[in-house]
Amino acid sequence: MIGSPLVYMQQNQVQKAYQNFITSQTDLSPSVAFGFDEGDVFHVYTFKPQIPVSGYNCESAVKFLDQMPKGEDGFTVANQVIQTIGKNEIARPGSNTVLVLFAMEAETNELCHRVFIRNSQGQLKEGILKFIPENSEIYSRNQGLLETSILERKKIGIVGLGSGGSTLAVELAKAGVGNFVLMDFDRLELANISRHVCGIGDLGRYKTKAVRDLLYGKNPYVNVETAEIDINENPGKTNLLLKQCDLIIGATDNNRSRFNLNKIALENKITSIFGRALTRACGGDILRVRPYQGPCLGCVFTKEFLESRQEEISQFKQAREETPAYVSDQEVSATIQVGLSSDILPISNMIVKLALVELCRDLESGIASLEEDLVADFYIWANRREQTYANWPKMLYDSRTPSILRWYGAKWKRNLSCPVCGEEHQQIDDEENIFAA
Amino acid sequence: MTWSQVQQKRLQTEKRILKKYFPTFKWLNPTDPDNTQVEGNIRSNAKNIYRLRIYIPSDYPNSRPEMVIISPNPLKGYLGKDLKEYGASRKMHILSPKDEYVQICHYKDWLPNLTVYLVVLKGRIWLEALEGHTRTGKSLDKFLSHMKKGA
């Protein structure tokens, strides 16, 4: 048990509550509090928070006074107000009650505050009120390393919120990216939990909305649009949602959706990043596509490439869609071979680094040197000495030979005769074009 | 919905290639991405005529076009058995029927560097295998080997 209970409020909620008081002159406004750790910590909300809340429910109110009582007088006032709350039947006997007092100090013109907590035994204690600040202050620790004010304005589209996509979404929010478009039509199932950032409490929810709430938990000021759609079936809507993004990340588990994202990114000239894990996550790869400056997905994802680097099949649905109807469900199930969450994390982490480099490109930031390192458009991750990497030398003590648990950048030129981004069918003959509406 | 500029360029190229090798094939509803089809006749080595239809998906070339035999219908195999009776069959290289026509299983893992021309070519080869089956009673995979993963 700590000395004085800590009470947290969001700064913007206090400002709104004060504005309400000024306009309506209603000095007592009910609020909601959630308690933690046997009454050591409380979070008070004057209106419904964006983030999903936890903790146990407590009675709470915010009272605006003409003048803040000093010393013991505060306890007298608090007791009186809490009695009033009881009469108004907001309070429930036998639980903690949190009362926040505010008053405008005439001399300083500042809103001063005190907070009191009545415990289940009826004892009144004074707590310490702390404010959750505005966005820029939350990420002040990143300043110097990252241009948080720039990242705050950036918008990232993340398509696919499985184990990879969900992790990198949270990391990018932690880095200070301010705007997100999250797209996935799947709901969180029990089989996902062991590798996903969301937990049992989110079962059955759309992955988009569950991840959105995690982002709000990291930064309540982040803007998140979600779309629970299959991008393969909704290309128009997908394009509409993604065309304003500064960067698109393809974290889906099938090539059709990757190629559809590649098309949208090329058409809108938006840089995109695609990541995937190989079978049993023995390794992975990441492709960064800078439209028409380097290789696109079509330049790299050829038949030979896909044969030599076979993708991880992690879900029955994914396997079923990629297998002809005549293959039995039992045979399809046998193709599902997954790695651990810890095998996926390095791939997500590398995507985050590449994304931050793209978002801060040509700007003065603490990661400028990384821009000089990450010049390759294609990266290979070797995770375990099996399958593709079966013949690799053991890591041991030699850092001069290729080994697992390292990233390798590969030089990959744009294919000028690529059927997707190449220049062979760039000329369009209007007279012969029967495909224009 | 309309084809994007990039898709239009691609389809024009495809149309040019197809016309060169399969000149009888026609593009139907070409301005409607939800209903664009390619249809044409194939004459087998035994001089039988078959009519193929290819459905061009609205996200073409990013997803696989489906291919069916619309004539003759019903399509009969060994001893006059309707091929639709096989349902989806690995041995016969067919998927579940589409629009009540027999659907040919062609490229298993589709990639945008494949073309409608290559799909029709697969159809042409499948029809020869069908005639082999009709003559001998052997399943189609005795004449057509299965594609490996990634092919």
Coordinates of C-alpha atoms in Angstrom, one line a residue:
Chain A
M1 CA 0.0 0.0 0.0
I2 CA 1.4 3.4 -1.0
G3 CA 1.1 6.4 1.3
S4 CA -1.4 8.5 -0.7
P5 CA -3.6 7.0 -3.4
L6 CA -2.8 8.1 -6.9
V7 CA -5.6 9.4 -9.0
Y8 CA -5.2 9.9 -12.8
M9 CA -7.4 12.0 -15.1
Q10 CA -7.0 12.9 -18.7
Q11 CA -6.1 16.6 -19.1
N12 CA -8.5 17.1 -22.0
Q13 CA -11.4 15.6 -20.0
V14 CA -10.8 18.0 -17.2
Q15 CA -10.8 20.9 -19.7
K16 CA -14.1 19.7 -21.1
A17 CA -15.7 19.3 -17.7
Y18 CA -14.6 22.8 -16.7
Q19 CA -16.1 24.2 -19.9
N20 CA -19.4 22.4 -19.1
F21 CA -19.3 23.9 -15.7
I22 CA -18.8 27.5 -17.1
T23 CA -21.6 27.1 -19.6
S24 CA -24.2 25.2 -17.5
Q25 CA -23.2 26.3 -14.0
T26 CA -23.8 22.7 -12.8
D27 CA -21.0 22.4 -10.3
L28 CA -21.3 18.7 -9.5
S29 CA -20.8 16.3 -12.4
P30 CA -20.9 12.5 -11.9
S31 CA -17.9 10.7 -13.3
V32 CA -16.7 7.1 -13.4
A33 CA -13.7 5.8 -11.6
F34 CA -11.8 2.5 -11.8
G35 CA -9.7 1.3 -8.9
F36 CA -6.6 -0.9 -8.9
D37 CA -4.3 -2.5 -6.4
E38 CA -6.5 -2.5 -3.3
G39 CA -7.3 1.2 -3.5
D40 CA -3.8 2.5 -4.3
V41 CA -4.6 3.8 -7.7
F42 CA -7.7 5.2 -9.4
H43 CA -8.5 6.4 -12.9
V44 CA -11.3 8.9 -13.2
Y45 CA -13.2 9.7 -16.4
T46 CA -15.8 12.5 -16.8
F47 CA -17.0 10.9 -20.0
K48 CA -16.6 7.6 -21.8
P49 CA -13.0 7.0 -22.6
Q50 CA -11.8 5.7 -26.0
I51 CA -9.7 3.0 -24.4
P52 CA -11.2 -0.1 -22.9
V53 CA -11.0 0.3 -19.1
S54 CA -10.1 -2.3 -16.5
G55 CA -10.0 -2.2 -12.7
Y56 CA -13.0 -2.3 -10.4
N57 CA -15.9 0.2 -10.7
C58 CA -16.1 3.0 -8.0
E59 CA -18.4 5.9 -7.4
S60 CA -16.9 9.2 -8.4
A61 CA -17.8 12.8 -8.9
V62 CA -16.1 16.1 -9.9
K63 CA -17.1 19.2 -8.0
F64 CA -16.2 22.8 -9.0
L65 CA -16.0 25.2 -6.1
D66 CA -15.6 29.0 -5.9
Q67 CA -12.6 28.6 -3.7
M68 CA -10.4 25.7 -2.8
P69 CA -10.6 24.9 0.9
K70 CA -7.3 24.8 2.7
G71 CA -5.9 22.0 5.0
E72 CA -8.5 20.1 7.1
D73 CA -11.3 22.2 5.6
G74 CA -10.9 20.2 2.5
F75 CA -11.9 17.0 4.4
T76 CA -15.0 18.8 5.8
V77 CA -16.1 19.9 2.3
A78 CA -15.3 16.5 0.8
N79 CA -17.3 14.7 3.4
Q80 CA -20.3 17.0 2.8
V81 CA -20.1 16.5 -1.0
I82 CA -19.8 12.7 -0.6
Q83 CA -22.9 12.7 1.6
T84 CA -24.7 14.6 -1.2
I85 CA -23.5 12.0 -3.7
G86 CA -25.0 9.4 -1.5
K87 CA -28.3 11.2 -1.3
N88 CA -28.3 11.4 -5.1
E89 CA -28.0 7.7 -5.1
I90 CA -24.9 7.8 -7.3
A91 CA -22.9 6.3 -4.6
R92 CA -23.1 2.6 -3.7
P93 CA -22.4 1.8 -0.1
G94 CA -19.5 -0.4 0.7
S95 CA -17.1 0.7 -2.1
N96 CA -14.6 3.4 -2.7
T97 CA -15.7 6.8 -3.6
V98 CA -13.4 9.2 -5.4
L99 CA -14.1 13.0 -5.3
V100 CA -12.2 15.5 -7.3
L101 CA -12.4 19.1 -6.3
F102 CA -11.5 22.0 -8.6
A103 CA -11.5 25.7 -8.1
M104 CA -10.3 28.6 -10.2
E105 CA -7.6 30.5 -8.2
A106 CA -8.4 34.2 -8.6
E107 CA -4.8 35.3 -8.1
T108 CA -3.1 32.9 -10.5
N109 CA -6.0 32.2 -12.8
E110 CA -5.2 28.6 -12.6
L111 CA -7.4 25.6 -11.9
C112 CA -6.3 24.2 -8.6
H113 CA -7.3 20.8 -7.4
R114 CA -7.6 18.3 -4.5
V115 CA -8.8 14.7 -4.5
F116 CA -10.3 12.6 -1.7
I117 CA -11.0 8.9 -1.5
R118 CA -13.5 7.4 0.9
N119 CA -12.7 3.8 1.4
S120 CA -15.2 1.0 2.1
Q121 CA -14.8 1.5 5.9
G122 CA -15.9 5.1 5.5
Q123 CA -12.4 6.6 6.1
L124 CA -11.5 9.6 4.0
K125 CA -8.0 10.0 2.6
E126 CA -6.5 12.7 0.5
G127 CA -4.9 11.4 -2.7
I128 CA -2.5 12.8 -5.3
L129 CA -4.1 13.9 -8.6
K130 CA -2.0 13.3 -11.7
F131 CA -3.0 14.4 -15.2
I132 CA -2.5 12.4 -18.4
P133 CA -1.1 15.0 -20.7
E134 CA -1.7 15.9 -24.3
N135 CA -0.3 13.8 -27.1
S136 CA 3.0 15.8 -27.6
E137 CA 3.9 15.3 -24.0
I138 CA 3.2 11.6 -23.9
Y139 CA 5.9 11.0 -26.6
S140 CA 8.3 13.7 -25.3
R141 CA 10.8 10.9 -24.5
N142 CA 11.1 10.1 -28.2
Q143 CA 12.2 13.6 -29.0
G144 CA 15.7 13.9 -30.3
L145 CA 15.6 10.4 -31.6
L146 CA 12.5 10.7 -33.7
E147 CA 10.6 13.7 -35.1
T148 CA 7.5 13.1 -33.1
S149 CA 5.8 16.2 -34.4
I150 CA 6.3 14.9 -37.9
L151 CA 5.3 11.3 -37.0
E152 CA 2.2 12.7 -35.3
R153 CA 1.0 14.0 -38.7
K154 CA 1.8 10.8 -40.6
K155 CA -0.8 8.3 -41.7
I156 CA 0.0 4.6 -42.0
G157 CA -2.3 2.0 -43.5
I158 CA -1.8 -1.5 -42.0
V159 CA -3.6 -4.3 -43.8
G160 CA -3.7 -7.6 -42.0
L161 CA -3.7 -7.5 -38.2
G162 CA -2.5 -11.0 -37.4
S163 CA 0.5 -11.7 -35.2
G164 CA 2.8 -9.5 -37.4
G165 CA 0.4 -6.6 -38.2
S166 CA -0.9 -6.2 -34.7
T167 CA 2.6 -6.0 -33.2
L168 CA 3.9 -3.5 -35.6
A169 CA 0.8 -1.3 -35.2
V170 CA 1.4 -1.0 -31.5
E171 CA 5.1 -0.3 -32.0
L172 CA 4.4 2.4 -34.5
A173 CA 1.9 4.0 -32.1
K174 CA 4.5 3.9 -29.4
A175 CA 7.0 5.6 -31.7
G176 CA 4.5 8.5 -32.1
V177 CA 2.8 7.9 -35.4
G178 CA -0.5 9.8 -35.2
N179 CA -2.9 8.4 -37.8
F180 CA -3.7 4.8 -38.7
V181 CA -6.0 2.9 -41.1
L182 CA -6.4 -0.6 -39.9
M183 CA -7.9 -3.2 -42.2
D184 CA -8.8 -6.8 -41.6
F185 CA -12.0 -8.8 -41.8
D186 CA -11.1 -11.5 -39.3
R187 CA -12.2 -11.8 -35.8
L188 CA -9.9 -12.9 -32.9
E189 CA -10.1 -16.6 -32.3
L190 CA -8.7 -18.8 -29.6
A191 CA -6.0 -20.2 -32.0
N192 CA -4.7 -16.6 -32.6
I193 CA -4.1 -15.7 -28.9
S194 CA -0.7 -17.3 -28.5
R195 CA 0.9 -15.2 -31.2
H196 CA -1.3 -12.0 -31.1
V197 CA -0.9 -8.9 -29.1
C198 CA -4.5 -9.0 -28.0
G199 CA -5.6 -11.5 -25.4
I200 CA -8.5 -13.7 -24.1
G201 CA -10.5 -10.6 -23.2
D202 CA -10.7 -9.7 -26.9
L203 CA -12.0 -13.1 -28.2
G204 CA -14.6 -12.7 -30.8
R205 CA -13.8 -9.1 -31.5
Y206 CA -12.7 -7.8 -34.9
K207 CA -8.9 -7.7 -34.9
T208 CA -9.1 -4.1 -36.2
K209 CA -11.2 -2.9 -33.2
A210 CA -9.2 -4.8 -30.6
V211 CA -5.9 -3.5 -32.0
R212 CA -7.4 0.1 -32.2
D213 CA -8.1 -0.1 -28.5
L214 CA -4.6 -1.1 -27.8
L215 CA -3.4 1.9 -29.8
Y216 CA -5.7 4.2 -27.8
G217 CA -4.2 2.6 -24.6
K218 CA -0.8 3.8 -25.8
N219 CA -1.9 7.1 -27.0
P220 CA -5.5 8.3 -26.5
Y221 CA -4.9 11.1 -29.1
V222 CA -4.1 8.8 -32.0
N223 CA -6.6 8.8 -34.9
V224 CA -7.6 5.3 -36.0
E225 CA -9.9 4.4 -38.9
T226 CA -10.9 0.7 -39.1
A227 CA -12.3 -1.3 -41.9
E228 CA -13.6 -4.8 -41.5
I229 CA -13.4 -5.7 -45.1
D230 CA -11.8 -8.2 -47.4
I231 CA -9.6 -6.0 -49.6
N232 CA -9.7 -8.6 -52.4
E233 CA -13.5 -8.2 -52.6
N234 CA -13.5 -4.4 -52.0
P235 CA -10.8 -2.8 -54.1
G236 CA -12.6 0.5 -54.5
K237 CA -13.1 1.0 -50.8
T238 CA -9.6 -0.2 -50.0
N239 CA -8.2 2.3 -52.4
L240 CA -10.3 5.1 -50.9
L241 CA -9.1 4.4 -47.4
L242 CA -5.4 3.9 -48.3
K243 CA -4.8 6.6 -50.9
Q244 CA -4.2 9.3 -48.3
C245 CA -1.7 7.3 -46.4
D246 CA 2.0 8.1 -46.3
L247 CA 2.9 4.4 -46.1
I248 CA 1.1 1.1 -46.6
I249 CA 2.1 -2.0 -44.8
G250 CA 1.0 -5.3 -46.2
A251 CA 0.9 -7.8 -43.4
T252 CA -1.6 -10.2 -45.0
D253 CA -1.1 -13.9 -45.5
N254 CA -1.8 -14.4 -49.2
N255 CA -0.4 -13.2 -52.4
R256 CA -3.6 -12.1 -54.0
S257 CA -4.1 -9.4 -51.3
R258 CA -0.4 -8.5 -51.5
F259 CA -0.7 -7.9 -55.2
N260 CA -3.8 -5.9 -54.8
L261 CA -2.1 -3.7 -52.2
N262 CA 0.9 -3.5 -54.5
K263 CA -1.4 -2.2 -57.3
I264 CA -3.0 0.4 -55.0
A265 CA 0.4 1.6 -53.7
L266 CA 1.8 1.9 -57.3
E267 CA -1.3 3.7 -58.6
N268 CA -1.2 6.2 -55.8
K269 CA 2.7 6.3 -55.7
I270 CA 2.8 5.4 -52.0
T271 CA 5.7 3.5 -50.6
S272 CA 4.7 0.1 -49.3
I273 CA 6.3 -2.6 -47.2
F274 CA 5.4 -6.3 -47.3
G275 CA 6.5 -8.8 -44.7
R276 CA 6.0 -12.5 -44.3
A277 CA 7.3 -15.5 -42.4
L278 CA 8.5 -18.7 -44.1
T279 CA 7.3 -22.2 -43.2
R280 CA 7.3 -22.8 -39.5
A281 CA 8.9 -19.3 -39.3
C282 CA 12.3 -20.7 -40.1
G283 CA 12.9 -17.3 -41.5
G284 CA 11.2 -14.4 -43.2
D285 CA 11.5 -11.7 -45.7
I286 CA 10.5 -8.1 -46.2
L287 CA 10.1 -6.1 -49.4
R288 CA 10.0 -2.3 -49.5
V289 CA 8.5 -0.9 -52.7
R290 CA 9.2 2.6 -53.7
P291 CA 7.0 3.0 -56.7
Y292 CA 8.9 3.0 -60.0
Q293 CA 12.2 3.6 -58.2
G294 CA 12.9 0.0 -57.2
P295 CA 11.4 -3.4 -57.5
C296 CA 7.7 -3.9 -57.0
L297 CA 6.1 -7.0 -55.6
G298 CA 5.7 -8.3 -59.2
C299 CA 9.4 -8.0 -59.8
V300 CA 10.3 -10.1 -56.8
F301 CA 7.4 -12.5 -56.2
T302 CA 7.9 -14.7 -59.2
K303 CA 7.2 -18.4 -59.5
E304 CA 10.8 -19.3 -58.9
F305 CA 11.1 -17.0 -55.9
L306 CA 7.9 -18.4 -54.3
E307 CA 9.1 -21.9 -54.9
S308 CA 12.4 -21.3 -53.2
R309 CA 10.9 -19.4 -50.2
Q310 CA 7.7 -21.0 -49.2
E311 CA 5.4 -19.1 -46.9
E312 CA 4.2 -20.0 -43.5
I313 CA 0.7 -21.4 -43.4
S314 CA -0.7 -20.4 -40.0
Q315 CA -4.5 -20.7 -40.3
F316 CA -6.8 -23.3 -41.8
K317 CA -8.8 -20.6 -43.6
Q318 CA -5.5 -19.4 -45.3
A319 CA -4.6 -22.9 -46.3
R320 CA -8.1 -23.8 -47.6
E321 CA -8.2 -20.7 -49.8
E322 CA -4.9 -21.6 -51.4
T323 CA -5.7 -25.2 -52.0
P324 CA -8.0 -26.6 -54.7
A325 CA -11.4 -27.8 -53.6
Y326 CA -10.6 -31.4 -54.3
V327 CA -8.0 -31.5 -51.5
S328 CA -9.5 -32.8 -48.3
D329 CA -9.7 -30.7 -45.1
Q330 CA -7.5 -33.2 -43.4
E331 CA -4.8 -32.7 -46.0
V332 CA -5.2 -29.0 -45.8
S333 CA -4.8 -29.1 -42.0
A334 CA -1.5 -30.9 -42.4
T335 CA 0.0 -27.9 -44.2
I336 CA -0.5 -25.6 -41.2
Q337 CA 3.0 -25.2 -39.7
V338 CA 3.5 -22.2 -37.5
G339 CA 6.3 -20.7 -35.6
L340 CA 6.2 -19.0 -32.2
S341 CA 5.4 -15.4 -31.5
S342 CA 9.0 -14.8 -30.8
D343 CA 9.8 -16.0 -34.3
I344 CA 7.5 -13.4 -35.8
L345 CA 8.5 -10.5 -33.7
P346 CA 11.9 -9.9 -35.4
I347 CA 10.1 -9.5 -38.7
S348 CA 7.6 -7.1 -37.3
N349 CA 10.4 -5.1 -35.6
M350 CA 12.3 -4.8 -38.8
I351 CA 9.2 -3.6 -40.6
V352 CA 8.8 -0.9 -37.9
K353 CA 12.4 0.2 -38.4
L354 CA 11.9 0.4 -42.2
A355 CA 8.6 2.2 -41.7
L356 CA 10.2 4.8 -39.4
V357 CA 13.0 5.3 -41.9
E358 CA 10.5 5.9 -44.7
L359 CA 8.4 8.3 -42.6
C360 CA 11.5 10.3 -41.4
R361 CA 13.3 10.1 -44.8
D362 CA 15.3 13.3 -45.6
L363 CA 14.4 14.8 -42.2
E364 CA 16.8 15.4 -39.4
S365 CA 16.3 12.7 -36.9
G366 CA 18.2 10.5 -34.6
I367 CA 17.7 7.5 -36.9
A368 CA 19.3 9.2 -40.0
S369 CA 22.2 6.8 -39.9
L370 CA 19.8 3.9 -40.3
E371 CA 18.7 5.5 -43.6
E372 CA 22.3 4.9 -44.8
D373 CA 22.2 1.3 -43.7
L374 CA 18.8 0.3 -44.9
V375 CA 19.4 1.0 -48.6
A376 CA 18.3 -2.4 -49.8
D377 CA 14.7 -2.9 -50.9
F378 CA 14.6 -6.6 -50.0
Y379 CA 15.6 -8.2 -46.6
I380 CA 16.1 -11.8 -45.6
W381 CA 15.7 -13.0 -42.0
A382 CA 17.3 -16.3 -41.1
N383 CA 15.7 -17.6 -38.0
R384 CA 16.7 -21.3 -37.7
R385 CA 18.9 -23.7 -39.5
E386 CA 16.2 -25.6 -41.3
Q387 CA 14.5 -25.8 -44.7
T388 CA 15.9 -22.8 -46.7
Y389 CA 18.7 -22.3 -44.2
A390 CA 19.3 -26.0 -43.4
N391 CA 22.9 -25.9 -44.9
W392 CA 23.9 -22.6 -43.3
P393 CA 27.0 -22.7 -41.0
K394 CA 26.3 -22.7 -37.2
M395 CA 26.5 -19.3 -35.6
L396 CA 29.1 -20.3 -33.0
Y397 CA 31.7 -17.5 -32.5
D398 CA 32.3 -16.5 -36.1
S399 CA 30.7 -13.2 -37.2
R400 CA 32.2 -13.3 -40.7
T401 CA 30.1 -16.1 -42.1
P402 CA 26.4 -16.1 -42.7
S403 CA 24.4 -17.3 -39.8
I404 CA 20.9 -17.4 -38.3
L405 CA 19.4 -14.6 -36.3
R406 CA 20.6 -11.9 -38.6
W407 CA 19.2 -9.7 -41.3
Y408 CA 20.6 -9.7 -44.8
G409 CA 19.9 -6.8 -47.3
A410 CA 19.7 -8.0 -50.9
K411 CA 20.2 -5.9 -54.0
W412 CA 17.2 -6.3 -56.2
K413 CA 16.7 -4.3 -59.3
R414 CA 13.4 -3.2 -60.8
N415 CA 12.4 -5.5 -63.7
L416 CA 11.6 -3.1 -66.5
S417 CA 9.6 -5.8 -68.2
C418 CA 7.7 -6.7 -65.0
P419 CA 4.0 -7.3 -65.9
V420 CA 2.9 -5.1 -63.0
C421 CA 5.2 -2.1 -62.9
G422 CA 7.2 -2.5 -66.1
E423 CA 7.1 -0.3 -69.1
E424 CA 6.1 -2.8 -71.8
H425 CA 2.4 -2.0 -71.7
Q426 CA 2.7 1.6 -70.7
Q427 CA 1.3 2.9 -74.0
I428 CA -2.4 2.7 -74.4
D429 CA -4.0 2.9 -77.8
D430 CA -7.3 4.8 -77.3
E431 CA -8.9 3.6 -80.5
E432 CA -8.3 -0.1 -79.6
N433 CA -9.1 0.3 -75.9
I434 CA -12.3 -1.5 -75.4
F435 CA -11.9 -1.6 -71.7
A436 CA -12.5 2.1 -71.0
A437 CA -16.0 2.9 -69.7
Chain B
M1 CA -16.9 0.3 -61.2
T2 CA -14.4 0.6 -64.1
W3 CA -11.1 -0.9 -64.9
S4 CA -8.2 1.3 -63.6
Q5 CA -5.8 2.8 -66.2
V6 CA -3.2 0.3 -65.3
Q7 CA -5.6 -2.6 -65.7
Q8 CA -6.8 -1.2 -69.1
K9 CA -3.2 -1.1 -70.3
R10 CA -2.7 -4.7 -69.1
L11 CA -5.9 -6.0 -70.7
Q12 CA -5.1 -4.3 -74.0
T13 CA -1.8 -6.1 -74.0
E14 CA -3.5 -9.4 -73.1
K15 CA -6.1 -8.8 -75.9
R16 CA -3.3 -8.3 -78.4
I17 CA -1.4 -11.5 -77.4
L18 CA -4.6 -13.6 -77.3
K19 CA -5.7 -12.3 -80.7
K20 CA -2.3 -13.4 -82.2
Y21 CA -2.5 -17.0 -81.0
F22 CA -6.3 -17.6 -80.5
P23 CA -7.9 -15.2 -83.0
T24 CA -11.5 -16.6 -82.5
F25 CA -11.6 -15.5 -78.9
K26 CA -13.8 -12.5 -78.1
W27 CA -14.0 -10.2 -75.1
L28 CA -17.5 -9.8 -73.7
N29 CA -18.6 -6.9 -71.5
P30 CA -15.1 -5.4 -71.5
T31 CA -16.1 -2.2 -69.7
D32 CA -17.7 -4.0 -66.8
P33 CA -15.0 -5.4 -64.4
D34 CA -17.7 -7.4 -62.6
N35 CA -18.7 -9.2 -65.7
T36 CA -15.9 -9.3 -68.2
Q37 CA -15.5 -12.6 -70.0
V38 CA -13.4 -14.1 -72.8
E39 CA -15.0 -16.7 -75.0
G40 CA -13.8 -18.7 -78.0
N41 CA -13.7 -22.0 -79.8
I42 CA -10.9 -24.5 -79.6
R43 CA -10.6 -27.2 -82.2
S44 CA -8.9 -30.3 -80.8
N45 CA -6.5 -32.6 -82.7
A46 CA -9.4 -34.9 -83.3
K47 CA -11.3 -32.0 -84.9
N48 CA -13.8 -31.7 -82.1
I49 CA -15.0 -28.1 -81.3
Y50 CA -15.1 -26.9 -77.7
R51 CA -16.1 -23.5 -76.5
L52 CA -14.2 -22.0 -73.5
R53 CA -15.2 -19.1 -71.3
I54 CA -12.7 -17.3 -69.0
Y55 CA -14.1 -15.0 -66.3
I56 CA -11.8 -12.0 -65.8
P57 CA -11.9 -11.1 -62.1
S58 CA -12.3 -7.4 -61.2
D59 CA -8.9 -7.4 -59.4
Y60 CA -7.2 -9.0 -62.5
P61 CA -4.3 -9.7 -62.9
N62 CA -3.9 -10.1 -59.1
S63 CA -6.3 -13.1 -58.9
R64 CA -6.9 -16.2 -60.9
P65 CA -9.4 -16.1 -63.8
E66 CA -11.7 -19.1 -63.7
M67 CA -12.2 -21.1 -66.9
V68 CA -15.2 -23.3 -67.9
I69 CA -16.2 -25.3 -71.0
I70 CA -19.6 -23.9 -72.1
S71 CA -20.0 -26.2 -75.1
P72 CA -20.7 -29.0 -75.4
N73 CA -22.8 -29.0 -72.3
P74 CA -23.1 -31.4 -70.7
L75 CA -19.5 -32.3 -71.3
K76 CA -19.2 -36.0 -71.5
G77 CA -16.2 -38.2 -70.8
Y78 CA -15.6 -42.0 -70.9
L79 CA -18.7 -44.0 -71.7
G80 CA -20.7 -40.7 -71.9
K81 CA -20.4 -39.8 -68.2
D82 CA -21.2 -36.2 -67.5
L83 CA -17.9 -34.7 -66.1
K84 CA -19.9 -32.6 -63.6
E85 CA -20.7 -35.8 -61.8
Y86 CA -17.0 -35.9 -60.6
G87 CA -17.5 -32.6 -58.7
A88 CA -14.1 -31.2 -57.7
S89 CA -11.7 -33.9 -58.7
R90 CA -7.9 -33.9 -58.4
K91 CA -7.7 -36.9 -60.9
M92 CA -9.7 -35.1 -63.5
H93 CA -8.1 -31.6 -62.9
I94 CA -11.4 -30.0 -62.4
L95 CA -12.9 -27.7 -59.7
S96 CA -16.5 -27.5 -58.6
P97 CA -18.7 -26.5 -61.5
K98 CA -19.3 -22.8 -62.1
D99 CA -22.5 -21.6 -63.6
E100 CA -23.3 -25.3 -64.2
Y101 CA -20.3 -25.7 -66.5
V102 CA -17.3 -27.9 -65.9
Q103 CA -14.5 -25.8 -64.4
I104 CA -10.9 -26.6 -65.4
C105 CA -8.3 -26.5 -62.7
H106 CA -5.4 -24.6 -64.3
Y107 CA -2.8 -22.5 -62.4
K108 CA -2.8 -23.5 -58.7
D109 CA -0.8 -20.5 -57.5
W110 CA -1.7 -17.6 -59.6
L111 CA 0.7 -14.7 -60.1
P112 CA 0.2 -11.5 -62.1
N113 CA 2.9 -12.5 -64.6
L114 CA 0.6 -15.2 -65.9
T115 CA -1.8 -14.2 -68.7
V116 CA -5.2 -15.1 -70.2
Y117 CA -3.3 -16.5 -73.2
L118 CA -1.5 -19.0 -70.9
V119 CA -4.8 -19.9 -69.3
V120 CA -6.4 -20.6 -72.7
L121 CA -3.3 -22.7 -73.5
K122 CA -3.9 -24.7 -70.4
G123 CA -7.5 -25.2 -71.5
R124 CA -6.3 -26.4 -74.9
I125 CA -4.0 -29.0 -73.3
W126 CA -6.7 -30.0 -70.8
L127 CA -9.1 -30.7 -73.8
E128 CA -6.5 -33.0 -75.4
A129 CA -6.2 -34.8 -72.1
L130 CA -10.0 -35.0 -71.9
E131 CA -10.1 -36.7 -75.3
G132 CA -7.4 -39.2 -74.1
H133 CA -9.7 -40.0 -71.1
T134 CA -12.8 -40.3 -73.3
R135 CA -10.9 -42.8 -75.6
T136 CA -9.2 -44.9 -72.9
G137 CA -11.2 -44.4 -69.6
K138 CA -8.0 -43.3 -67.9
S139 CA -8.2 -40.3 -65.6
L140 CA -7.0 -37.0 -66.8
D141 CA -3.9 -37.0 -64.5
K142 CA -2.6 -39.9 -66.5
F143 CA -2.2 -37.4 -69.4
L144 CA -1.6 -34.2 -67.4
S145 CA 0.9 -34.1 -64.6
H146 CA 0.0 -32.2 -61.4
M147 CA 1.8 -28.8 -60.8
K148 CA 4.1 -28.6 -57.9
K149 CA 3.5 -26.2 -55.0
G150 CA 4.3 -22.7 -56.3
A151 CA 3.6 -23.6 -59.9

